[in-house]
């Protein structure tokens, strides 16, 4: 922008001097014109070079913070924590673009970049009348990103509320969280959310697909997003899905400590270890995190489909077995179960079960959890089994009514909807 503004002034100067030259002799006129030609050639040479805004870097990290009703204060704290890490010089050949909503229909585009021992926030653009619930608007953001922040690799951090695979509006039937009935900790699930601000996972996947970009990882700083249904839906647009299988405290990821592990080639072991240490000493010492390798999910679905086809895991095998499965929420009946523990309790074929757990370990190569998790709907719960991933398979909660329409369900129970 500055370059083109300067160029327009220069051309104005050329016009003015052309008028003055009418009163000069031919030799003087040639000298002046020669000088201006040299200036224009110099500017043209500068134009051929890459401007800082379009330089191709190793990695661009997109931080998307859509309208989330009651999390703006925590988003600001997240950005402060990222800025702290950036000020320490962690970016190297990476750039960070933040898209943060200031209202349900307005978003700011801000670059976080290193200064001299500090982090500079440069507001670049504003999106008006935009909602990221529409795939086209996700594509718009990513097209803008690719144009102004070109990179060899892309990653995305998505902050906000989360409810795994559930469709928009499904949460209206939930009971009032305990948070509204007493002074209990705030998580990233509770909030006055409405369907018109909820981004469905298929819409997100479609928006990314239409952009033509592929992500090294999508990190969900939201509740319940380490979900096999979520990861399977996103398997073609990202290599990894990072998230929490339970609710996460409203503080979110401790970016001042873990952001360095997300820059460049991600260090997921370092990320999970740092997350765990932070939440072990947090005022509410509860937290879970996992990294899902999306390239391993098709093989996992194949084994799950074989188990279903063999009749080794049917609704008739629920009863006491389902009640014994590790739940990862505070709902009654449970909506999110631990995927590995679900199959441990309900699969009667030991050979297929062994294959399932072996493949699940490959699909979830990194994970960590505290001894307990916290839910705004039920308080504290013990974690006895943690595979890193939740699922709504076989849940009898009313909110699971549309589970059969998920891509994961259709993959393991083909022909059933």
Coordinates of C-alpha atoms in Angstrom, one line a residue:
X1 CA 0.0 0.0 0.0
X2 CA 2.7 2.5 0.9
X3 CA 4.7 1.7 -2.2
X4 CA 1.9 2.4 -4.6
X5 CA 1.0 5.6 -2.7
X6 CA 4.6 6.8 -3.2
X7 CA 4.6 5.9 -6.8
X8 CA 1.5 8.0 -7.5
X9 CA 3.1 11.0 -5.9
X10 CA 6.2 10.5 -8.1
X11 CA 4.1 10.5 -11.3
X12 CA 2.4 13.7 -10.1
X13 CA 5.9 15.2 -9.8
X14 CA 6.7 14.1 -13.4
X15 CA 3.6 15.9 -14.7
X16 CA 4.5 19.1 -12.9
X17 CA 8.1 19.1 -14.1
X18 CA 7.0 18.5 -17.7
X19 CA 5.1 21.8 -17.5
X20 CA 8.2 23.6 -16.1
X21 CA 10.3 22.1 -18.9
X22 CA 8.5 24.1 -21.5
X23 CA 10.5 27.1 -20.4
X24 CA 13.8 25.3 -20.5
X25 CA 16.2 24.8 -23.4
X26 CA 16.4 21.4 -25.1
X27 CA 19.6 20.4 -23.2
X28 CA 18.1 21.1 -19.8
X29 CA 14.9 19.3 -20.8
X30 CA 16.8 16.2 -21.8
X31 CA 18.8 16.3 -18.5
X32 CA 15.6 16.5 -16.4
X33 CA 13.8 13.8 -18.4
X34 CA 16.9 11.6 -18.1
X35 CA 16.9 12.0 -14.3
X36 CA 13.2 11.1 -14.1
X37 CA 13.7 8.1 -16.3
X38 CA 16.4 6.9 -13.9
X39 CA 14.1 7.4 -11.0
X40 CA 11.3 5.4 -12.7
X41 CA 13.7 2.6 -13.6
X42 CA 14.8 2.4 -10.0
X43 CA 11.3 2.2 -8.8
X44 CA 10.5 -0.4 -11.4
X45 CA 13.4 -2.4 -10.1
X46 CA 12.1 -2.2 -6.6
X47 CA 8.7 -3.3 -7.8
X48 CA 10.2 -6.5 -9.2
X49 CA 11.4 -7.5 -5.8
X50 CA 9.2 -9.3 -3.4
X51 CA 7.5 -7.1 -0.9
X52 CA 7.5 -8.3 2.8
X53 CA 3.8 -9.0 2.7
X54 CA 4.0 -11.4 -0.2
X55 CA 7.3 -13.2 0.6
X56 CA 6.9 -17.0 0.6
X57 CA 7.9 -18.3 4.1
X58 CA 8.2 -21.8 5.5
X59 CA 5.0 -21.7 7.5
X60 CA 1.9 -19.6 8.0
X61 CA -0.1 -20.2 11.2
X62 CA -3.7 -19.0 10.9
X63 CA -5.4 -18.3 14.3
X64 CA -9.1 -18.2 13.8
X65 CA -11.1 -16.9 16.8
X66 CA -14.7 -16.6 15.6
X67 CA -17.5 -15.0 17.6
X68 CA -17.9 -17.1 20.8
X69 CA -20.1 -14.9 23.0
X70 CA -18.3 -15.0 26.3
X71 CA -14.7 -15.9 25.5
X72 CA -13.3 -12.6 24.1
X73 CA -11.4 -11.9 27.3
X74 CA -9.7 -15.3 27.1
X75 CA -9.0 -14.8 23.4
X76 CA -7.2 -11.6 24.3
X77 CA -5.2 -13.5 26.9
X78 CA -4.3 -16.2 24.4
X79 CA -3.0 -13.5 22.0
X80 CA -1.0 -12.0 24.8
X81 CA 0.5 -15.4 25.5
X82 CA 1.3 -15.9 21.8
X83 CA 2.9 -12.5 21.7
X84 CA 5.1 -13.3 24.7
X85 CA 6.4 -16.3 22.8
X86 CA 6.9 -14.4 19.6
X87 CA 8.8 -11.7 21.4
X88 CA 11.3 -14.3 22.5
X89 CA 12.1 -15.0 18.8
X90 CA 10.3 -18.4 18.2
X91 CA 9.0 -17.5 14.7
X92 CA 12.1 -17.9 12.5
X93 CA 10.7 -18.6 9.0
X94 CA 7.0 -18.5 10.2
X95 CA 4.3 -15.9 10.1
X96 CA 1.2 -15.6 12.3
X97 CA -2.1 -14.3 11.0
X98 CA -4.9 -13.8 13.5
X99 CA -8.6 -13.5 12.4
X100 CA -10.6 -12.5 15.5
X101 CA -14.2 -11.6 15.5
X102 CA -15.3 -8.4 17.2
X103 CA -18.9 -9.1 16.7
X104 CA -21.0 -12.0 15.1
X105 CA -20.5 -10.4 11.6
X106 CA -17.2 -8.5 11.8
X107 CA -13.6 -9.8 12.0
X108 CA -10.2 -8.2 12.2
X109 CA -7.1 -9.6 10.4
X110 CA -4.0 -9.0 12.5
X111 CA -0.4 -10.1 12.0
X112 CA 1.7 -10.9 15.1
X113 CA 5.3 -10.3 14.3
X114 CA 8.5 -10.0 16.2
X115 CA 9.9 -6.5 16.9
X116 CA 13.1 -5.7 18.9
X117 CA 12.4 -7.8 21.9
X118 CA 8.7 -7.4 21.6
X119 CA 5.7 -8.5 19.5
X120 CA 4.1 -6.1 17.1
X121 CA 0.4 -6.4 16.2
X122 CA -0.3 -5.0 12.7
X123 CA -4.0 -4.7 11.8
X124 CA -4.1 -5.5 8.0
X125 CA -7.8 -5.7 7.1
X126 CA -11.4 -6.0 8.3
X127 CA -14.0 -8.4 7.1
X128 CA -17.5 -6.9 7.3
X129 CA -20.7 -8.9 7.2
X130 CA -19.0 -12.2 7.5
X131 CA -19.9 -15.4 9.4
X132 CA -17.6 -18.4 9.3
X133 CA -20.5 -20.7 9.5
X134 CA -20.6 -20.6 5.7
X135 CA -18.0 -22.7 3.8
X136 CA -17.6 -19.8 1.3
X137 CA -16.4 -17.4 4.1
X138 CA -13.9 -20.0 5.4
X139 CA -12.7 -20.2 1.8
X140 CA -12.6 -16.4 1.6
X141 CA -10.3 -16.2 4.6
X142 CA -8.0 -18.8 3.3
X143 CA -7.8 -17.2 -0.1
X144 CA -6.9 -13.9 1.5
X145 CA -4.3 -15.8 3.6
X146 CA -2.7 -17.6 0.6
X147 CA -2.5 -14.2 -1.3
X148 CA -1.0 -12.2 1.5
X149 CA 0.7 -14.8 3.6
X150 CA 2.0 -17.4 1.1
X151 CA 3.9 -20.3 2.6
X152 CA 5.2 -23.8 1.9
X153 CA 3.2 -25.1 4.9
X154 CA 0.0 -24.0 6.6
X155 CA -1.4 -24.7 10.1
X156 CA -4.5 -23.4 11.9
X157 CA -5.5 -22.8 15.5
X158 CA -9.2 -22.5 16.1
X159 CA -10.4 -21.0 19.4
X160 CA -13.9 -21.0 20.8
X161 CA -16.6 -23.2 22.1
X162 CA -16.9 -26.8 20.8
X163 CA -19.2 -29.7 20.9
X164 CA -17.4 -32.3 18.7
X165 CA -19.5 -33.4 15.7
X166 CA -22.9 -32.2 16.8
X167 CA -24.9 -30.1 14.3
X168 CA -25.6 -26.4 15.0
X169 CA -28.5 -25.8 17.3
X170 CA -28.4 -29.3 18.8
X171 CA -27.3 -28.0 22.2
X172 CA -30.5 -26.1 22.8
X173 CA -31.9 -29.1 24.6
X174 CA -29.0 -29.3 27.1
X175 CA -29.8 -28.7 30.8
X176 CA -28.5 -25.5 32.4
X177 CA -24.8 -25.9 33.3
X178 CA -23.8 -25.9 36.9
X179 CA -21.9 -22.7 36.0
X180 CA -25.2 -20.8 36.1
X181 CA -26.2 -22.3 39.4
X182 CA -23.1 -21.5 41.4
X183 CA -19.5 -20.2 41.5
X184 CA -17.7 -23.0 39.6
X185 CA -14.9 -22.8 37.0
X186 CA -15.5 -21.7 33.5
X187 CA -14.8 -24.0 30.6
X188 CA -14.9 -23.5 26.8
X189 CA -18.2 -25.2 26.5
X190 CA -20.5 -23.1 28.6
X191 CA -21.8 -20.0 26.9
X192 CA -24.9 -18.4 25.4
X193 CA -24.3 -19.9 21.9
X194 CA -26.8 -19.7 19.0
X195 CA -27.0 -21.8 15.9
X196 CA -26.1 -18.8 13.7
X197 CA -22.7 -18.6 15.2
X198 CA -21.9 -22.3 15.3
X199 CA -19.5 -23.7 12.7
X200 CA -20.4 -27.3 11.7
X201 CA -17.4 -29.6 11.0
X202 CA -18.6 -30.6 7.4
X203 CA -18.8 -26.8 6.6
X204 CA -15.3 -26.2 7.9
X205 CA -14.0 -29.1 5.9
X206 CA -15.7 -27.9 2.8
X207 CA -14.5 -24.4 3.2
X208 CA -10.9 -25.6 3.5
X209 CA -11.3 -28.0 0.6
X210 CA -12.6 -25.3 -1.7
X211 CA -9.6 -23.1 -0.8
X212 CA -7.2 -25.7 -2.2
X213 CA -5.0 -25.4 1.0
X214 CA -3.9 -28.4 3.0
X215 CA -2.9 -28.0 6.7
X216 CA -0.1 -29.7 8.6
X217 CA -2.4 -29.5 11.6
X218 CA -5.7 -28.1 12.9
X219 CA -5.5 -27.4 16.6
X220 CA -8.9 -26.9 18.3
X221 CA -8.7 -24.9 21.4
X222 CA -12.3 -25.9 22.3
X223 CA -14.1 -28.6 24.2
X224 CA -14.6 -32.1 23.0
X225 CA -12.9 -31.7 19.6
X226 CA -10.5 -34.6 20.0
X227 CA -13.2 -36.7 18.5
X228 CA -13.0 -39.6 16.0
X229 CA -16.0 -38.2 14.2
X230 CA -14.4 -34.8 13.9
X231 CA -11.0 -36.0 12.8
X232 CA -12.5 -38.4 10.2
X233 CA -14.5 -35.6 8.6
X234 CA -11.3 -33.5 8.3
X235 CA -9.0 -36.3 7.3
X236 CA -8.6 -35.0 3.7
X237 CA -7.7 -31.4 4.6
X238 CA -5.2 -31.8 7.4
X239 CA -2.5 -34.2 8.4
X240 CA -3.2 -33.9 12.2
X241 CA -6.1 -32.9 14.4
X242 CA -5.1 -31.6 17.9
X243 CA -7.6 -31.1 20.6
X244 CA -9.2 -32.1 23.9
X245 CA -11.5 -35.1 24.3
X246 CA -13.1 -33.5 27.4
X247 CA -14.0 -29.9 28.2
X248 CA -11.0 -27.6 28.4
X249 CA -10.8 -24.8 30.9
X250 CA -11.7 -21.3 29.5
X251 CA -8.0 -20.3 29.7
X252 CA -7.3 -22.7 26.8
X253 CA -3.9 -23.8 25.7
X254 CA -0.9 -22.2 27.6
X255 CA 0.5 -20.6 24.5
X256 CA 3.2 -18.7 26.3
X257 CA 4.8 -22.1 27.1
X258 CA 3.7 -24.3 24.2
X259 CA 3.5 -22.0 21.2
X260 CA 7.1 -22.8 20.3
X261 CA 6.2 -26.4 19.7
X262 CA 3.6 -25.3 17.1
X263 CA 6.0 -23.2 15.0
X264 CA 7.9 -24.7 12.1
X265 CA 7.9 -28.5 12.2
X266 CA 5.5 -29.2 15.1
X267 CA 6.8 -31.0 18.2
X268 CA 3.7 -32.8 19.4
X269 CA 5.5 -34.6 22.3
X270 CA 6.7 -31.2 23.6
X271 CA 3.2 -29.8 23.1
X272 CA 1.5 -32.5 25.1
X273 CA 4.1 -32.6 27.8
X274 CA 3.9 -28.8 28.3
X275 CA 0.1 -28.9 28.3
X276 CA 0.1 -31.6 30.9
X277 CA 2.6 -29.8 33.2
X278 CA 0.7 -26.6 33.0
X279 CA -2.7 -28.1 33.9
X280 CA -1.3 -30.3 36.6
X281 CA -0.5 -27.1 38.5
X282 CA -3.4 -25.0 37.3
X283 CA -6.0 -23.8 39.8
X284 CA -8.4 -26.3 38.3
X285 CA -5.9 -29.2 37.8
X286 CA -7.8 -30.8 34.9
X287 CA -6.9 -31.2 31.3
X288 CA -6.7 -33.7 28.4
X289 CA -4.9 -33.3 25.0
X290 CA -4.3 -35.6 22.1
X291 CA -2.9 -35.6 18.5
X292 CA -4.8 -37.6 15.9
X293 CA -2.9 -38.7 12.8
X294 CA -5.6 -38.4 10.1
X295 CA -3.7 -40.7 7.7
X296 CA -4.3 -43.6 10.0
X297 CA -8.1 -43.2 10.4
X298 CA -9.1 -45.1 7.2
X299 CA -7.4 -48.2 8.5
X300 CA -9.0 -47.7 11.9
X301 CA -12.4 -47.4 10.2
X302 CA -11.7 -50.7 8.3
X303 CA -11.2 -52.6 11.6
X304 CA -14.2 -51.0 13.2
X305 CA -16.3 -51.9 10.2
X306 CA -15.1 -55.5 10.4
X307 CA -16.0 -55.6 14.1
X308 CA -19.5 -54.3 13.3
X309 CA -20.0 -56.7 10.4
X310 CA -18.9 -59.7 12.6
X311 CA -21.6 -58.9 15.2
X312 CA -19.0 -58.6 17.9
X313 CA -20.3 -55.2 18.9
X314 CA -24.0 -54.7 18.7
X315 CA -26.6 -52.6 20.6
X316 CA -27.6 -55.8 22.5
X317 CA -24.2 -55.9 24.1
X318 CA -24.8 -52.6 25.9
X319 CA -26.4 -52.7 29.3
X320 CA -23.9 -52.9 32.2
X321 CA -21.0 -52.9 29.7
X322 CA -21.9 -49.4 28.4
X323 CA -22.2 -48.1 31.9
X324 CA -18.7 -49.3 32.7
X325 CA -17.2 -47.4 29.8
X326 CA -15.1 -44.4 30.6
X327 CA -17.2 -41.3 30.0
X328 CA -15.6 -38.0 29.0
X329 CA -18.4 -35.6 29.8
X330 CA -20.9 -34.7 32.5
X331 CA -24.1 -35.6 30.7
X332 CA -26.7 -38.2 31.7
X333 CA -26.7 -40.4 29.8
X334 CA -23.2 -39.9 28.5
X335 CA -22.8 -38.3 25.1
X336 CA -19.0 -38.8 24.7
X337 CA -17.2 -42.0 25.6
X338 CA -13.5 -42.9 25.4
X339 CA -13.2 -44.6 22.0
X340 CA -10.6 -47.2 23.2
X341 CA -12.4 -48.1 26.3
X342 CA -15.7 -48.4 24.5
X343 CA -14.3 -51.1 22.3
X344 CA -12.5 -52.8 25.2
X345 CA -15.8 -53.3 27.0
X346 CA -18.1 -54.0 24.1
X347 CA -16.1 -55.9 21.5
X348 CA -16.3 -59.7 22.0
X349 CA -13.8 -60.6 19.3
X350 CA -10.4 -60.6 21.0
X351 CA -8.4 -60.9 17.7
X352 CA -10.2 -57.9 16.1
X353 CA -10.0 -56.0 19.4
X354 CA -6.2 -56.4 19.5
X355 CA -6.0 -55.1 15.9
X356 CA -8.3 -52.2 16.8
X357 CA -6.1 -51.1 19.7
X358 CA -2.9 -51.4 17.8
X359 CA -4.3 -49.2 15.0
X360 CA -5.8 -46.8 17.5
X361 CA -2.3 -46.3 19.0
X362 CA -1.0 -45.4 15.5
X363 CA -3.9 -43.1 15.0
X364 CA -3.3 -41.3 18.3
X365 CA 0.5 -41.1 18.6
X366 CA 0.6 -38.4 21.2
X367 CA -1.7 -37.8 24.2
X368 CA -1.7 -36.7 27.8
X369 CA -4.2 -36.3 30.6
X370 CA -4.5 -35.4 34.3
X371 CA -6.0 -37.8 36.7
X372 CA -9.4 -36.1 36.5
X373 CA -11.3 -33.9 34.1
X374 CA -13.8 -31.2 34.9
X375 CA -17.2 -30.6 33.3
X376 CA -19.4 -27.6 33.8
X377 CA -22.3 -30.0 33.7
X378 CA -21.2 -32.4 36.4
X379 CA -18.1 -31.3 38.2
X380 CA -15.0 -33.5 38.6
X381 CA -14.6 -37.0 37.2
X382 CA -11.9 -39.7 37.5
X383 CA -10.0 -40.7 34.3
X384 CA -9.3 -44.4 34.5
X385 CA -8.8 -45.1 30.8
X386 CA -7.7 -42.5 28.2
X387 CA -7.1 -43.4 24.5
X388 CA -7.1 -39.7 23.6
X389 CA -10.2 -39.7 21.5
X390 CA -14.0 -39.5 22.3
X391 CA -16.9 -40.9 20.3
X392 CA -20.7 -40.8 20.5
X393 CA -21.0 -44.3 19.1
X394 CA -23.8 -46.3 21.0
X395 CA -24.7 -43.2 23.1
X396 CA -28.3 -43.2 24.1
X397 CA -28.3 -39.4 24.8
X398 CA -30.9 -37.6 22.8
X399 CA -28.3 -35.4 21.3
X400 CA -26.7 -38.3 19.6
X401 CA -29.8 -38.8 17.4
X402 CA -28.0 -37.6 14.3
X403 CA -24.8 -39.6 14.9
X404 CA -25.6 -42.0 12.0
X405 CA -25.3 -39.1 9.6
X406 CA -21.6 -38.6 10.4
X407 CA -18.9 -39.7 8.0
X408 CA -17.4 -41.9 10.7
X409 CA -20.7 -43.7 11.3
X410 CA -21.2 -44.3 7.6
X411 CA -17.7 -45.6 7.3
X412 CA -18.1 -48.3 10.0
X413 CA -21.8 -49.0 9.4
X414 CA -22.1 -48.7 5.6
X415 CA -25.7 -48.4 4.4
X416 CA -27.1 -47.4 7.8
X417 CA -28.4 -43.9 8.4

